[in-house]
mmCIF file of C-alpha atoms in Angstrom:
data_model
loop_
_atom_site.group_PDB
_atom_site.id
_atom_site.type_symbol
_atom_site.label_atom_id
_atom_site.label_comp_id
_atom_site.label_asym_id
_atom_site.label_seq_id
_atom_site.Cartn_x
_atom_site.Cartn_y
_atom_site.Cartn_z
ATOM 1 C CA MET A 215 120.608 147.652 101.102
ATOM 2 C CA LYS A 216 119.613 146.900 103.757
ATOM 3 C CA ARG A 217 115.949 146.604 101.787
ATOM 4 C CA THR A 218 117.462 144.498 99.864
ATOM 5 C CA LEU A 219 119.137 142.051 101.664
ATOM 6 C CA LEU A 220 116.029 141.387 103.937
ATOM 7 C CA PHE A 221 113.105 140.689 100.530
ATOM 8 C CA ILE A 222 116.201 138.617 99.660
ATOM 9 C CA PHE A 223 116.253 136.449 102.699
ATOM 10 C CA LEU A 224 112.627 136.936 103.272
ATOM 11 C CA SER A 225 112.319 135.393 99.567
ATOM 12 C CA LEU A 226 114.371 132.407 100.897
ATOM 13 C CA PHE A 227 112.531 131.731 104.176
ATOM 14 C CA LEU A 228 109.262 131.579 102.273
ATOM 15 C CA LEU A 229 111.156 129.139 99.235
ATOM 16 C CA ASP A 230 112.392 126.795 102.462
ATOM 17 C CA GLY A 231 108.290 126.413 103.545
ATOM 18 C CA CYS A 232 106.845 126.004 100.726
ATOM 19 C CA SER A 233 108.684 123.217 99.256
ATOM 20 C CA SER A 234 108.985 121.564 103.191
ATOM 21 C CA ARG A 235 105.060 122.097 102.721
ATOM 22 C CA ARG A 236 105.406 120.000 99.553
ATOM 23 C CA VAL A 237 107.676 117.530 100.636
ATOM 24 C CA ASN A 238 105.485 116.485 103.583
ATOM 25 C CA GLU A 239 102.425 116.605 101.212
ATOM 26 C CA THR A 240 104.639 114.316 99.315
ATOM 27 C CA LEU A 241 105.515 112.102 101.855
ATOM 28 C CA LYS A 242 101.674 111.897 103.521
ATOM 29 C CA ASP A 243 100.528 111.185 100.257
ATOM 30 C CA VAL A 244 102.728 108.805 99.632
ATOM 31 C CA GLU A 245 101.439 107.002 103.150
ATOM 32 C CA SER A 246 97.996 106.580 101.962
ATOM 33 C CA TYR A 247 98.261 104.053 99.071
ATOM 34 C CA ILE A 248 101.955 102.901 100.215
ATOM 35 C CA MET A 249 99.911 99.317 101.456
ATOM 36 C CA GLU A 250 97.940 98.817 98.013
ATOM 37 C CA ARG A 251 100.789 99.992 95.385
ATOM 38 C CA PRO A 252 104.753 99.697 97.150
ATOM 39 C CA ASP A 253 105.926 99.510 94.253
ATOM 40 C CA SER A 254 105.226 103.308 92.668
ATOM 41 C CA ALA A 255 105.445 104.070 96.786
ATOM 42 C CA LEU A 256 109.051 102.478 96.541
ATOM 43 C CA THR A 257 109.418 105.029 92.994
ATOM 44 C CA VAL A 258 108.671 108.640 94.317
ATOM 45 C CA LEU A 259 110.792 107.815 97.826
ATOM 46 C CA ASP A 260 113.517 106.239 96.045
ATOM 47 C CA THR A 261 113.439 109.867 93.397
ATOM 48 C CA MET A 262 113.165 112.378 95.730
ATOM 49 C CA ASP A 263 115.684 114.660 95.691
ATOM 50 C CA ARG A 264 117.042 113.873 99.631
ATOM 51 C CA SER A 265 118.230 117.918 100.543
ATOM 52 C CA LEU A 266 114.617 118.852 100.481
ATOM 53 C CA LEU A 267 113.851 116.600 103.655
ATOM 54 C CA LYS A 268 116.087 118.828 106.196
ATOM 55 C CA SER A 269 114.419 118.749 109.201
ATOM 56 C CA ASP A 270 114.774 115.780 111.330
ATOM 57 C CA ARG A 271 110.401 115.079 110.839
ATOM 58 C CA LEU A 272 110.733 114.725 107.540
ATOM 59 C CA ARG A 273 114.391 112.466 107.833
ATOM 60 C CA ALA A 274 112.631 111.135 109.187
ATOM 61 C CA HIS A 275 108.999 109.889 107.935
ATOM 62 C CA HIS A 276 110.998 109.649 105.085
ATOM 63 C CA ALA A 277 112.919 106.976 105.818
ATOM 64 C CA LEU A 278 110.286 105.099 108.089
ATOM 65 C CA LEU A 279 108.186 105.287 104.834
ATOM 66 C CA HIS A 280 111.685 104.012 102.904
ATOM 67 C CA ALA A 281 111.405 100.853 104.790
ATOM 68 C CA MET A 282 108.236 99.972 104.632
ATOM 69 C CA ALA A 283 108.723 100.191 100.754
ATOM 70 C CA LEU A 284 111.332 97.804 100.216
ATOM 71 C CA ASP A 285 109.574 95.823 102.380
ATOM 72 C CA LYS A 286 106.415 95.962 101.372
ATOM 73 C CA ASN A 287 108.450 95.007 97.955
ATOM 74 C CA TYR A 288 109.939 92.270 99.358
ATOM 75 C CA ILE A 289 113.569 93.489 99.422
ATOM 76 C CA ASP A 290 115.208 91.563 102.997
ATOM 77 C CA VAL A 291 117.279 94.880 104.749
ATOM 78 C CA THR A 292 120.202 93.626 106.207
ATOM 79 C CA ASP A 293 121.120 97.256 106.816
ATOM 80 C CA ASP A 294 120.157 99.223 110.404
ATOM 81 C CA SER A 295 119.961 102.610 108.846
ATOM 82 C CA LEU A 296 116.780 103.663 107.514
ATOM 83 C CA ALA A 297 115.100 102.011 110.178
ATOM 84 C CA SER A 298 117.671 103.431 112.606
ATOM 85 C CA VAL A 299 116.494 107.512 111.143
ATOM 86 C CA ALA A 300 113.053 106.888 111.940
ATOM 87 C CA VAL A 301 113.673 105.485 115.718
ATOM 88 C CA GLY A 302 115.954 107.905 116.820
ATOM 89 C CA TYR A 303 113.775 110.590 116.254
ATOM 90 C CA TYR A 304 109.521 109.007 116.698
ATOM 91 C CA SER A 305 111.635 107.789 120.208
ATOM 92 C CA LYS A 306 111.685 111.320 121.215
ATOM 93 C CA LYS A 307 109.170 112.873 119.035
ATOM 94 C CA GLY A 308 106.730 110.020 118.750
ATOM 95 C CA PRO A 309 104.220 108.984 118.601
ATOM 96 C CA ASP A 310 103.984 105.666 119.814
ATOM 97 C CA LYS A 311 101.967 104.419 116.079
ATOM 98 C CA TYR A 312 105.478 105.823 114.181
ATOM 99 C CA TYR A 313 107.383 105.163 116.613
ATOM 100 C CA ALA A 314 106.664 101.040 117.061
ATOM 101 C CA ARG A 315 106.531 100.875 112.887
ATOM 102 C CA SER A 316 109.914 102.071 112.738
ATOM 103 C CA LEU A 317 111.117 99.785 115.651
ATOM 104 C CA TYR A 318 109.841 96.864 114.028
ATOM 105 C CA TYR A 319 111.572 97.958 110.571
ATOM 106 C CA LEU A 320 114.994 97.701 112.559
ATOM 107 C CA GLY A 321 113.910 94.602 113.991
ATOM 108 C CA LEU A 322 113.475 92.527 110.117
ATOM 109 C CA SER A 323 116.977 95.135 109.577
ATOM 110 C CA TYR A 324 118.069 92.352 112.278
ATOM 111 C CA TYR A 325 116.564 89.342 111.400
ATOM 112 C CA TYR A 326 117.542 89.044 108.031
ATOM 113 C CA ALA A 327 120.855 90.022 109.502
ATOM 114 C CA GLN A 328 120.315 86.906 111.436
ATOM 115 C CA ASP A 329 120.933 88.447 113.884
ATOM 116 C CA TYR A 330 118.171 87.149 115.819
ATOM 117 C CA LYS A 331 119.192 88.487 119.640
ATOM 118 C CA GLU A 332 118.945 92.357 117.826
ATOM 119 C CA ALA A 333 115.831 90.994 116.080
ATOM 120 C CA ILE A 334 113.101 89.629 119.620
ATOM 121 C CA LEU A 335 114.861 93.059 121.392
ATOM 122 C CA GLU A 336 113.098 95.399 118.968
ATOM 123 C CA PHE A 337 110.109 92.982 117.941
ATOM 124 C CA THR A 338 109.526 93.396 122.260
ATOM 125 C CA LYS A 339 110.056 97.034 122.338
ATOM 126 C CA ALA A 340 108.006 97.480 119.269
ATOM 127 C CA GLU A 341 105.176 95.031 121.025
ATOM 128 C CA LYS A 342 104.553 96.915 124.001
ATOM 129 C CA LEU A 343 104.633 100.116 122.118
ATOM 130 C CA ALA A 344 102.151 98.735 119.300
ATOM 131 C CA ARG A 345 99.393 97.846 121.508
ATOM 132 C CA GLY A 346 97.893 100.590 122.105
ATOM 133 C CA SER A 347 98.155 101.736 119.102
ATOM 134 C CA ASP A 348 98.430 99.715 115.818
ATOM 135 C CA SER A 349 96.894 96.257 115.519
ATOM 136 C CA LEU A 350 97.866 95.636 112.004
ATOM 137 C CA TYR A 351 101.630 95.993 112.436
ATOM 138 C CA LEU A 352 101.158 94.234 116.694
ATOM 139 C CA GLY A 353 99.971 90.723 114.012
ATOM 140 C CA MET A 354 102.701 91.719 112.033
ATOM 141 C CA ILE A 355 105.496 92.177 114.457
ATOM 142 C CA LYS A 356 104.016 88.974 116.447
ATOM 143 C CA CYS A 357 104.253 87.360 113.181
ATOM 144 C CA PHE A 358 107.267 88.149 113.319
ATOM 145 C CA GLN A 359 108.302 87.889 116.818
ATOM 146 C CA GLY A 360 107.175 83.692 115.947
ATOM 147 C CA TYR A 361 109.898 83.541 112.846
ATOM 148 C CA THR A 362 112.466 84.750 115.292
ATOM 149 C CA TYR A 363 111.959 82.359 117.855
ATOM 150 C CA GLY A 364 111.526 79.594 115.158
ATOM 151 C CA LYS A 365 114.554 80.330 114.260
ATOM 152 C CA THR A 366 115.991 80.004 117.766
ATOM 153 C CA HIS A 367 114.153 76.927 118.148
ATOM 154 C CA ASN A 368 112.329 78.170 121.489
ATOM 155 C CA ASP A 369 108.986 76.408 119.320
ATOM 156 C CA ILE A 370 106.803 77.073 122.630
ATOM 157 C CA GLU A 371 107.195 81.568 122.177
ATOM 158 C CA GLN A 372 107.306 80.141 118.817
ATOM 159 C CA LEU A 373 103.746 79.100 118.776
ATOM 160 C CA ASP A 374 102.256 81.251 120.942
ATOM 161 C CA CYS A 375 103.120 84.160 118.536
ATOM 162 C CA TYR A 376 101.476 82.322 115.551
ATOM 163 C CA LYS A 377 98.537 82.068 117.532
ATOM 164 C CA ALA A 378 98.630 85.823 118.717
ATOM 165 C CA SER A 379 99.085 87.053 115.122
ATOM 166 C CA TYR A 380 96.150 84.951 113.843
ATOM 167 C CA GLU A 381 94.281 86.450 116.868
ATOM 168 C CA ILE A 382 94.387 89.970 115.796
ATOM 169 C CA PHE A 383 94.263 89.463 112.034
ATOM 170 C CA LYS A 384 90.720 87.427 112.443
ATOM 171 C CA ASN A 385 89.771 90.195 114.864
ATOM 172 C CA LEU A 386 90.590 92.470 112.081
ATOM 173 C CA ASP A 387 88.359 90.929 109.806
ATOM 174 C CA ASN A 388 91.718 90.585 107.590
ATOM 175 C CA ARG A 389 90.865 87.424 105.348
ATOM 176 C CA LYS A 390 94.563 87.471 103.207
ATOM 177 C CA LEU A 391 96.255 87.752 106.569
ATOM 178 C CA SER A 392 94.468 85.774 108.916
ATOM 179 C CA ASP A 393 95.019 82.756 106.404
ATOM 180 C CA ALA A 394 98.703 83.696 106.295
ATOM 181 C CA ALA A 395 99.007 83.657 109.995
ATOM 182 C CA MET A 396 97.178 80.139 109.679
ATOM 183 C CA LEU A 397 99.613 78.644 107.705
ATOM 184 C CA ASP A 398 102.145 79.972 109.770
ATOM 185 C CA LEU A 399 100.366 77.876 113.035
ATOM 186 C CA SER A 400 99.739 74.681 110.547
ATOM 187 C CA HIS A 401 103.377 73.761 110.300
#
């Protein structure tokens, strides 16, 4: 009887570990193509069985990727629940790159909810972290800081953010984003 219970316990433990590895690999795979194929990424994330997200790390990674996929599919999210899950985990466990991205998406949720004070606070925290870890997101953060300052009629800060965004994207040799930043500067 003891051997049977031990076998059942070990089998369940191994199956659980295998499913967690599969989920982890799926999330890594989604992350690899989310920028180029956000619609496919969103489909995978929406249809994923959330009961398989058994660890805080998996739940945070899924939440961050889901927030990214929604944004890349031009779905404005005013609910901070996804980004908050990611912020809660990455603020304690890191890495800074994911923490900065989580703060960015939290800021976006406040921006779309028209809570510009909270948005600028989150974007500012994200900016500090992204400076050393994620130039692409630093440019995106500066861009949305500019939009937020524009909503609060702080024209000087808005212009400074747009200039910084343009310089970052230009240095990354990202023509599409640097052209978009140039358009922001021209308004």
